[in-house]
Amino acid sequence: MIRLHHVPQSRSMRVLWLLHELGLEHEVIFHPFDRSLRSDAYLALSPAGRVPALEIDGAVLFESLAMMEYLCELHPGPLWRAPGDAQRADWLSWLHFAETISQHCATLTQQHIMLREDAMRSPIIMQLEAKRLGKCYAAIEARLAGRAHLLGDFTAADVAVGQAVYMAGHFAALDGVSRVADWYARITARPAFKAALPGGEQPLYAKPFYPAWELA
């Protein structure tokens, strides 16, 4: 039994994408991105009150990249690099690079969407964080020189980083990073990515792009 607690377009999307890539049967429990995540029932699954939470065979995981590693270990195949593999270190580094991107996205999501009043928002933070996403894009661009994917072949690292770039694209365009843009187009054409997109559920991002505010 696999049950994923999910908010569309959030970090939980990368776990959902991986579940589809692995072809695993699963149930998705949708949650709104609100204070209901702080209920006692949900905090019993995720102590920080965040998605995702993954219930799997009697165990509960509450960190998305740990879920991805765990699922790949349970279902070894081309998406994984096992201990002892020559690409293991690179696989782990790029898998977890997704969180570097996601942290910048979380700040920008707070600035553009979650804060209740415009007086709470900071154009300086918006601009700085968008520029930091640009630096992340540059790192991926350099990595993709001579490679179709982050490790050459498609792996779970592409899923993790690709989903982070999906979120980041709401705040920073892929301008001037042609290898990233080509790679992103390839991986988001995959059926598993499309299956992880919001259906009729309320999306986290109501608009396709949120430009940084200009200083007054």
PDB file of C-alpha atoms in Angstrom:
ATOM      1  CA  MET A   1       0.000   0.000   0.000  1.00  0.00           C
ATOM      2  CA  ILE A   2       1.320   3.427  -0.985  1.00  0.00           C
ATOM      3  CA  ARG A   3      -0.537   6.598   0.001  1.00  0.00           C
ATOM      4  CA  LEU A   4       0.862  10.038  -0.898  1.00  0.00           C
ATOM      5  CA  HIS A   5      -0.351  13.186   0.834  1.00  0.00           C
ATOM      6  CA  HIS A   6      -0.081  15.853  -1.826  1.00  0.00           C
ATOM      7  CA  VAL A   7      -0.575  19.537  -2.602  1.00  0.00           C
ATOM      8  CA  PRO A   8      -0.550  20.101  -6.386  1.00  0.00           C
ATOM      9  CA  GLN A   9       2.577  21.895  -7.682  1.00  0.00           C
ATOM     10  CA  SER A  10       4.379  21.624  -4.335  1.00  0.00           C
ATOM     11  CA  ARG A  11       7.435  19.479  -3.479  1.00  0.00           C
ATOM     12  CA  SER A  12       5.114  16.467  -3.208  1.00  0.00           C
ATOM     13  CA  MET A  13       4.758  16.632  -6.994  1.00  0.00           C
ATOM     14  CA  ARG A  14       8.260  15.188  -7.444  1.00  0.00           C
ATOM     15  CA  VAL A  15       7.288  12.101  -5.448  1.00  0.00           C
ATOM     16  CA  LEU A  16       4.100  11.732  -7.465  1.00  0.00           C
ATOM     17  CA  TRP A  17       6.088  12.012 -10.700  1.00  0.00           C
ATOM     18  CA  LEU A  18       8.484   9.312  -9.492  1.00  0.00           C
ATOM     19  CA  LEU A  19       5.638   7.005  -8.528  1.00  0.00           C
ATOM     20  CA  HIS A  20       4.340   7.278 -12.076  1.00  0.00           C
ATOM     21  CA  GLU A  21       7.832   6.721 -13.536  1.00  0.00           C
ATOM     22  CA  LEU A  22       8.167   3.554 -11.433  1.00  0.00           C
ATOM     23  CA  GLY A  23       4.688   2.388 -12.428  1.00  0.00           C
ATOM     24  CA  LEU A  24       3.653   1.860  -8.804  1.00  0.00           C
ATOM     25  CA  GLU A  25       0.041   1.684  -7.729  1.00  0.00           C
ATOM     26  CA  HIS A  26      -0.731   4.406  -5.231  1.00  0.00           C
ATOM     27  CA  GLU A  27      -3.445   6.509  -3.665  1.00  0.00           C
ATOM     28  CA  VAL A  28      -3.204  10.295  -3.626  1.00  0.00           C
ATOM     29  CA  ILE A  29      -4.717  12.247  -0.734  1.00  0.00           C
ATOM     30  CA  PHE A  30      -5.111  15.872  -1.803  1.00  0.00           C
ATOM     31  CA  HIS A  31      -4.692  18.660   0.734  1.00  0.00           C
ATOM     32  CA  PRO A  32      -5.238  22.405   0.461  1.00  0.00           C
ATOM     33  CA  PHE A  33      -2.190  24.557   1.138  1.00  0.00           C
ATOM     34  CA  ASP A  34      -3.570  26.003   4.375  1.00  0.00           C
ATOM     35  CA  ARG A  35      -3.698  25.551   8.143  1.00  0.00           C
ATOM     36  CA  SER A  36      -5.390  22.158   7.810  1.00  0.00           C
ATOM     37  CA  LEU A  37      -1.869  20.782   7.407  1.00  0.00           C
ATOM     38  CA  ARG A  38      -1.354  21.698  11.084  1.00  0.00           C
ATOM     39  CA  SER A  39      -4.152  19.460  12.323  1.00  0.00           C
ATOM     40  CA  ASP A  40      -3.229  16.845  14.929  1.00  0.00           C
ATOM     41  CA  ALA A  41      -4.099  14.073  12.468  1.00  0.00           C
ATOM     42  CA  TYR A  42      -1.767  15.375   9.797  1.00  0.00           C
ATOM     43  CA  LEU A  43       1.015  16.330  12.231  1.00  0.00           C
ATOM     44  CA  ALA A  44       1.072  12.674  13.248  1.00  0.00           C
ATOM     45  CA  LEU A  45       2.232  11.956   9.694  1.00  0.00           C
ATOM     46  CA  SER A  46       4.399  15.019   9.058  1.00  0.00           C
ATOM     47  CA  PRO A  47       5.662  16.685  12.253  1.00  0.00           C
ATOM     48  CA  ALA A  48       6.362  20.029  10.546  1.00  0.00           C
ATOM     49  CA  GLY A  49       2.907  20.095   8.957  1.00  0.00           C
ATOM     50  CA  ARG A  50       4.133  20.016   5.378  1.00  0.00           C
ATOM     51  CA  VAL A  51       3.605  17.896   2.314  1.00  0.00           C
ATOM     52  CA  PRO A  52       4.454  15.375   1.262  1.00  0.00           C
ATOM     53  CA  ALA A  53       3.858  12.560   3.665  1.00  0.00           C
ATOM     54  CA  LEU A  54       4.179   9.048   2.293  1.00  0.00           C
ATOM     55  CA  GLU A  55       2.533   6.054   3.904  1.00  0.00           C
ATOM     56  CA  ILE A  56       4.103   2.875   2.579  1.00  0.00           C
ATOM     57  CA  ASP A  57       3.754  -0.649   3.936  1.00  0.00           C
ATOM     58  CA  GLY A  58       3.159   0.531   7.503  1.00  0.00           C
ATOM     59  CA  ALA A  59       5.938   3.125   7.503  1.00  0.00           C
ATOM     60  CA  VAL A  60       5.608   6.903   7.165  1.00  0.00           C
ATOM     61  CA  LEU A  61       8.149   9.182   5.506  1.00  0.00           C
ATOM     62  CA  PHE A  62       7.903  12.970   5.652  1.00  0.00           C
ATOM     63  CA  GLU A  63      10.814  14.305   3.556  1.00  0.00           C
ATOM     64  CA  SER A  64      10.331  14.215  -0.214  1.00  0.00           C
ATOM     65  CA  LEU A  65      13.916  13.438  -1.238  1.00  0.00           C
ATOM     66  CA  ALA A  66      14.126  10.694   1.383  1.00  0.00           C
ATOM     67  CA  MET A  67      10.961   9.269  -0.194  1.00  0.00           C
ATOM     68  CA  MET A  68      12.590   9.328  -3.620  1.00  0.00           C
ATOM     69  CA  GLU A  69      15.695   7.533  -2.375  1.00  0.00           C
ATOM     70  CA  TYR A  70      13.565   4.982  -0.513  1.00  0.00           C
ATOM     71  CA  LEU A  71      11.329   4.255  -3.485  1.00  0.00           C
ATOM     72  CA  CYS A  72      14.324   3.830  -5.775  1.00  0.00           C
ATOM     73  CA  GLU A  73      15.938   1.449  -3.284  1.00  0.00           C
ATOM     74  CA  LEU A  74      12.754  -0.611  -3.021  1.00  0.00           C
ATOM     75  CA  HIS A  75      12.374  -0.716  -6.792  1.00  0.00           C
ATOM     76  CA  PRO A  76      15.916  -0.706  -8.204  1.00  0.00           C
ATOM     77  CA  GLY A  77      16.299   0.059 -11.857  1.00  0.00           C
ATOM     78  CA  PRO A  78      17.632   2.683 -14.254  1.00  0.00           C
ATOM     79  CA  LEU A  79      16.312   5.599 -12.185  1.00  0.00           C
ATOM     80  CA  TRP A  80      18.607   4.701  -9.263  1.00  0.00           C
ATOM     81  CA  ARG A  81      22.349   4.587  -8.656  1.00  0.00           C
ATOM     82  CA  ALA A  82      23.124   2.045  -5.957  1.00  0.00           C
ATOM     83  CA  PRO A  83      25.921   2.302  -3.379  1.00  0.00           C
ATOM     84  CA  GLY A  84      29.149   1.337  -5.110  1.00  0.00           C
ATOM     85  CA  ASP A  85      27.996   2.606  -8.505  1.00  0.00           C
ATOM     86  CA  ALA A  86      30.490   5.006 -10.095  1.00  0.00           C
ATOM     87  CA  GLN A  87      27.700   7.583 -10.485  1.00  0.00           C
ATOM     88  CA  ARG A  88      26.346   7.226  -6.938  1.00  0.00           C
ATOM     89  CA  ALA A  89      27.911  10.446  -5.626  1.00  0.00           C
ATOM     90  CA  ASP A  90      26.697  12.478  -8.600  1.00  0.00           C
ATOM     91  CA  TRP A  91      23.226  10.931  -8.331  1.00  0.00           C
ATOM     92  CA  LEU A  92      22.916  11.921  -4.674  1.00  0.00           C
ATOM     93  CA  SER A  93      24.335  15.412  -5.238  1.00  0.00           C
ATOM     94  CA  TRP A  94      21.991  16.244  -8.104  1.00  0.00           C
ATOM     95  CA  LEU A  95      18.989  14.606  -6.467  1.00  0.00           C
ATOM     96  CA  HIS A  96      19.473  16.861  -3.441  1.00  0.00           C
ATOM     97  CA  PHE A  97      20.292  19.931  -5.546  1.00  0.00           C
ATOM     98  CA  ALA A  98      16.532  19.998  -6.109  1.00  0.00           C
ATOM     99  CA  GLU A  99      16.151  21.266  -2.545  1.00  0.00           C
ATOM    100  CA  THR A 100      18.498  24.202  -3.179  1.00  0.00           C
ATOM    101  CA  ILE A 101      16.178  25.313  -5.978  1.00  0.00           C
ATOM    102  CA  SER A 102      13.057  24.533  -3.964  1.00  0.00           C
ATOM    103  CA  GLN A 103      14.146  26.690  -1.030  1.00  0.00           C
ATOM    104  CA  HIS A 104      14.379  29.729  -3.299  1.00  0.00           C
ATOM    105  CA  CYS A 105      10.973  28.810  -4.745  1.00  0.00           C
ATOM    106  CA  ALA A 106       9.503  28.552  -1.243  1.00  0.00           C
ATOM    107  CA  THR A 107      10.632  32.079  -0.411  1.00  0.00           C
ATOM    108  CA  LEU A 108       9.227  33.419  -3.664  1.00  0.00           C
ATOM    109  CA  THR A 109       5.965  31.538  -3.175  1.00  0.00           C
ATOM    110  CA  GLN A 110       5.632  33.144   0.230  1.00  0.00           C
ATOM    111  CA  GLN A 111       6.408  36.596  -1.167  1.00  0.00           C
ATOM    112  CA  HIS A 112       4.091  36.448  -4.149  1.00  0.00           C
ATOM    113  CA  ILE A 113       1.245  34.243  -2.911  1.00  0.00           C
ATOM    114  CA  MET A 114       1.104  33.488   0.785  1.00  0.00           C
ATOM    115  CA  LEU A 115       1.600  36.882   2.420  1.00  0.00           C
ATOM    116  CA  ARG A 116      -1.773  38.478   3.019  1.00  0.00           C
ATOM    117  CA  GLU A 117      -0.952  42.157   2.403  1.00  0.00           C
ATOM    118  CA  ASP A 118       1.236  43.920  -0.140  1.00  0.00           C
ATOM    119  CA  ALA A 119       2.989  45.837   2.652  1.00  0.00           C
ATOM    120  CA  MET A 120       4.425  42.497   3.833  1.00  0.00           C
ATOM    121  CA  ARG A 121       6.062  41.775   0.463  1.00  0.00           C
ATOM    122  CA  SER A 122       9.616  42.796  -0.391  1.00  0.00           C
ATOM    123  CA  PRO A 123      10.702  43.650  -3.959  1.00  0.00           C
ATOM    124  CA  ILE A 124      14.321  43.224  -2.818  1.00  0.00           C
ATOM    125  CA  ILE A 125      13.717  39.645  -1.659  1.00  0.00           C
ATOM    126  CA  MET A 126      11.784  38.891  -4.853  1.00  0.00           C
ATOM    127  CA  GLN A 127      14.639  40.162  -7.011  1.00  0.00           C
ATOM    128  CA  LEU A 128      17.402  38.474  -4.993  1.00  0.00           C
ATOM    129  CA  GLU A 129      15.675  35.105  -4.925  1.00  0.00           C
ATOM    130  CA  ALA A 130      14.875  35.221  -8.647  1.00  0.00           C
ATOM    131  CA  LYS A 131      18.568  35.946  -9.344  1.00  0.00           C
ATOM    132  CA  ARG A 132      19.536  33.000  -7.153  1.00  0.00           C
ATOM    133  CA  LEU A 133      17.305  30.789  -9.277  1.00  0.00           C
ATOM    134  CA  GLY A 134      19.211  32.077 -12.287  1.00  0.00           C
ATOM    135  CA  LYS A 135      22.452  30.896 -10.680  1.00  0.00           C
ATOM    136  CA  CYS A 136      20.889  27.459 -10.157  1.00  0.00           C
ATOM    137  CA  TYR A 137      19.933  27.392 -13.822  1.00  0.00           C
ATOM    138  CA  ALA A 138      23.541  28.238 -14.707  1.00  0.00           C
ATOM    139  CA  ALA A 139      24.796  25.290 -12.641  1.00  0.00           C
ATOM    140  CA  ILE A 140      22.431  22.915 -14.450  1.00  0.00           C
ATOM    141  CA  GLU A 141      23.419  24.435 -17.800  1.00  0.00           C
ATOM    142  CA  ALA A 142      27.075  23.671 -17.088  1.00  0.00           C
ATOM    143  CA  ARG A 143      26.255  20.128 -15.980  1.00  0.00           C
ATOM    144  CA  LEU A 144      24.324  19.392 -19.162  1.00  0.00           C
ATOM    145  CA  ALA A 145      27.265  20.179 -21.449  1.00  0.00           C
ATOM    146  CA  GLY A 146      27.686  16.982 -23.480  1.00  0.00           C
ATOM    147  CA  ARG A 147      24.868  15.230 -21.619  1.00  0.00           C
ATOM    148  CA  ALA A 148      21.210  14.624 -22.455  1.00  0.00           C
ATOM    149  CA  HIS A 149      20.371  14.334 -18.739  1.00  0.00           C
ATOM    150  CA  LEU A 150      22.072  15.123 -15.457  1.00  0.00           C
ATOM    151  CA  LEU A 151      23.821  11.744 -15.313  1.00  0.00           C
ATOM    152  CA  GLY A 152      23.732  11.045 -19.032  1.00  0.00           C
ATOM    153  CA  ASP A 153      20.724   8.728 -18.818  1.00  0.00           C
ATOM    154  CA  PHE A 154      17.402   9.766 -17.288  1.00  0.00           C
ATOM    155  CA  THR A 155      17.271   9.090 -13.527  1.00  0.00           C
ATOM    156  CA  ALA A 156      15.365  10.169 -10.439  1.00  0.00           C
ATOM    157  CA  ALA A 157      17.776  13.111 -10.213  1.00  0.00           C
ATOM    158  CA  ASP A 158      16.157  14.519 -13.356  1.00  0.00           C
ATOM    159  CA  VAL A 159      12.753  14.039 -11.753  1.00  0.00           C
ATOM    160  CA  ALA A 160      13.746  15.910  -8.583  1.00  0.00           C
ATOM    161  CA  VAL A 161      15.569  18.762 -10.302  1.00  0.00           C
ATOM    162  CA  GLY A 162      13.068  18.908 -13.144  1.00  0.00           C
ATOM    163  CA  GLN A 163      10.157  19.369 -10.748  1.00  0.00           C
ATOM    164  CA  ALA A 164      12.085  22.070  -8.899  1.00  0.00           C
ATOM    165  CA  VAL A 165      12.671  23.859 -12.212  1.00  0.00           C
ATOM    166  CA  TYR A 166       8.946  23.509 -12.908  1.00  0.00           C
ATOM    167  CA  MET A 167       8.253  25.483  -9.729  1.00  0.00           C
ATOM    168  CA  ALA A 168      11.107  27.909 -10.379  1.00  0.00           C
ATOM    169  CA  GLY A 169       9.773  28.688 -13.833  1.00  0.00           C
ATOM    170  CA  HIS A 170       6.925  30.567 -12.192  1.00  0.00           C
ATOM    171  CA  PHE A 171       9.470  33.139 -10.989  1.00  0.00           C
ATOM    172  CA  ALA A 172      12.519  33.034 -13.302  1.00  0.00           C
ATOM    173  CA  ALA A 173      12.461  32.330 -17.033  1.00  0.00           C
ATOM    174  CA  LEU A 174      14.890  29.943 -18.714  1.00  0.00           C
ATOM    175  CA  ASP A 175      16.490  32.749 -20.710  1.00  0.00           C
ATOM    176  CA  GLY A 176      20.058  32.232 -21.871  1.00  0.00           C
ATOM    177  CA  VAL A 177      20.261  28.584 -20.729  1.00  0.00           C
ATOM    178  CA  SER A 178      19.453  26.693 -23.907  1.00  0.00           C
ATOM    179  CA  ARG A 179      20.665  23.314 -22.654  1.00  0.00           C
ATOM    180  CA  VAL A 180      18.412  23.608 -19.598  1.00  0.00           C
ATOM    181  CA  ALA A 181      15.469  24.607 -21.763  1.00  0.00           C
ATOM    182  CA  ASP A 182      16.008  21.650 -24.126  1.00  0.00           C
ATOM    183  CA  TRP A 183      16.435  19.198 -21.243  1.00  0.00           C
ATOM    184  CA  TYR A 184      13.376  20.568 -19.478  1.00  0.00           C
ATOM    185  CA  ALA A 185      11.281  20.235 -22.633  1.00  0.00           C
ATOM    186  CA  ARG A 186      12.347  16.587 -23.003  1.00  0.00           C
ATOM    187  CA  ILE A 187      11.652  15.511 -19.447  1.00  0.00           C
ATOM    188  CA  THR A 188       8.336  17.335 -19.164  1.00  0.00           C
ATOM    189  CA  ALA A 189       7.143  15.594 -22.322  1.00  0.00           C
ATOM    190  CA  ARG A 190       7.272  12.305 -20.425  1.00  0.00           C
ATOM    191  CA  PRO A 191       3.856  10.770 -19.622  1.00  0.00           C
ATOM    192  CA  ALA A 192       4.768  10.431 -15.935  1.00  0.00           C
ATOM    193  CA  PHE A 193       5.374  14.173 -15.623  1.00  0.00           C
ATOM    194  CA  LYS A 194       2.065  14.946 -17.285  1.00  0.00           C
ATOM    195  CA  ALA A 195       0.313  12.521 -14.924  1.00  0.00           C
ATOM    196  CA  ALA A 196       1.721  14.477 -11.952  1.00  0.00           C
ATOM    197  CA  LEU A 197       0.310  17.825 -13.114  1.00  0.00           C
ATOM    198  CA  PRO A 198      -2.799  19.228 -11.425  1.00  0.00           C
ATOM    199  CA  GLY A 199      -6.054  17.906 -12.794  1.00  0.00           C
ATOM    200  CA  GLY A 200      -9.213  19.434 -11.438  1.00  0.00           C
ATOM    201  CA  GLU A 201      -7.567  20.252  -8.126  1.00  0.00           C
ATOM    202  CA  GLN A 202      -6.821  23.791  -6.979  1.00  0.00           C
ATOM    203  CA  PRO A 203      -3.269  24.621  -8.122  1.00  0.00           C
ATOM    204  CA  LEU A 204      -0.753  26.317  -5.880  1.00  0.00           C
ATOM    205  CA  TYR A 205       0.149  28.806  -8.626  1.00  0.00           C
ATOM    206  CA  ALA A 206      -2.857  30.586 -10.124  1.00  0.00           C
ATOM    207  CA  LYS A 207      -0.690  32.400 -12.683  1.00  0.00           C
ATOM    208  CA  PRO A 208       1.977  31.014 -15.037  1.00  0.00           C
ATOM    209  CA  PHE A 209       4.529  33.662 -14.034  1.00  0.00           C
ATOM    210  CA  TYR A 210       5.104  36.022 -11.101  1.00  0.00           C
ATOM    211  CA  PRO A 211       7.627  38.726 -12.001  1.00  0.00           C
ATOM    212  CA  ALA A 212       9.669  40.334  -9.249  1.00  0.00           C
ATOM    213  CA  TRP A 213       8.329  43.707  -8.244  1.00  0.00           C
ATOM    214  CA  GLU A 214      10.333  46.774  -9.161  1.00  0.00           C
ATOM    215  CA  LEU A 215      11.576  49.011  -6.380  1.00  0.00           C
ATOM    216  CA  ALA A 216       9.464  52.139  -5.997  1.00  0.00           C
TER     217      ALA A 216
END
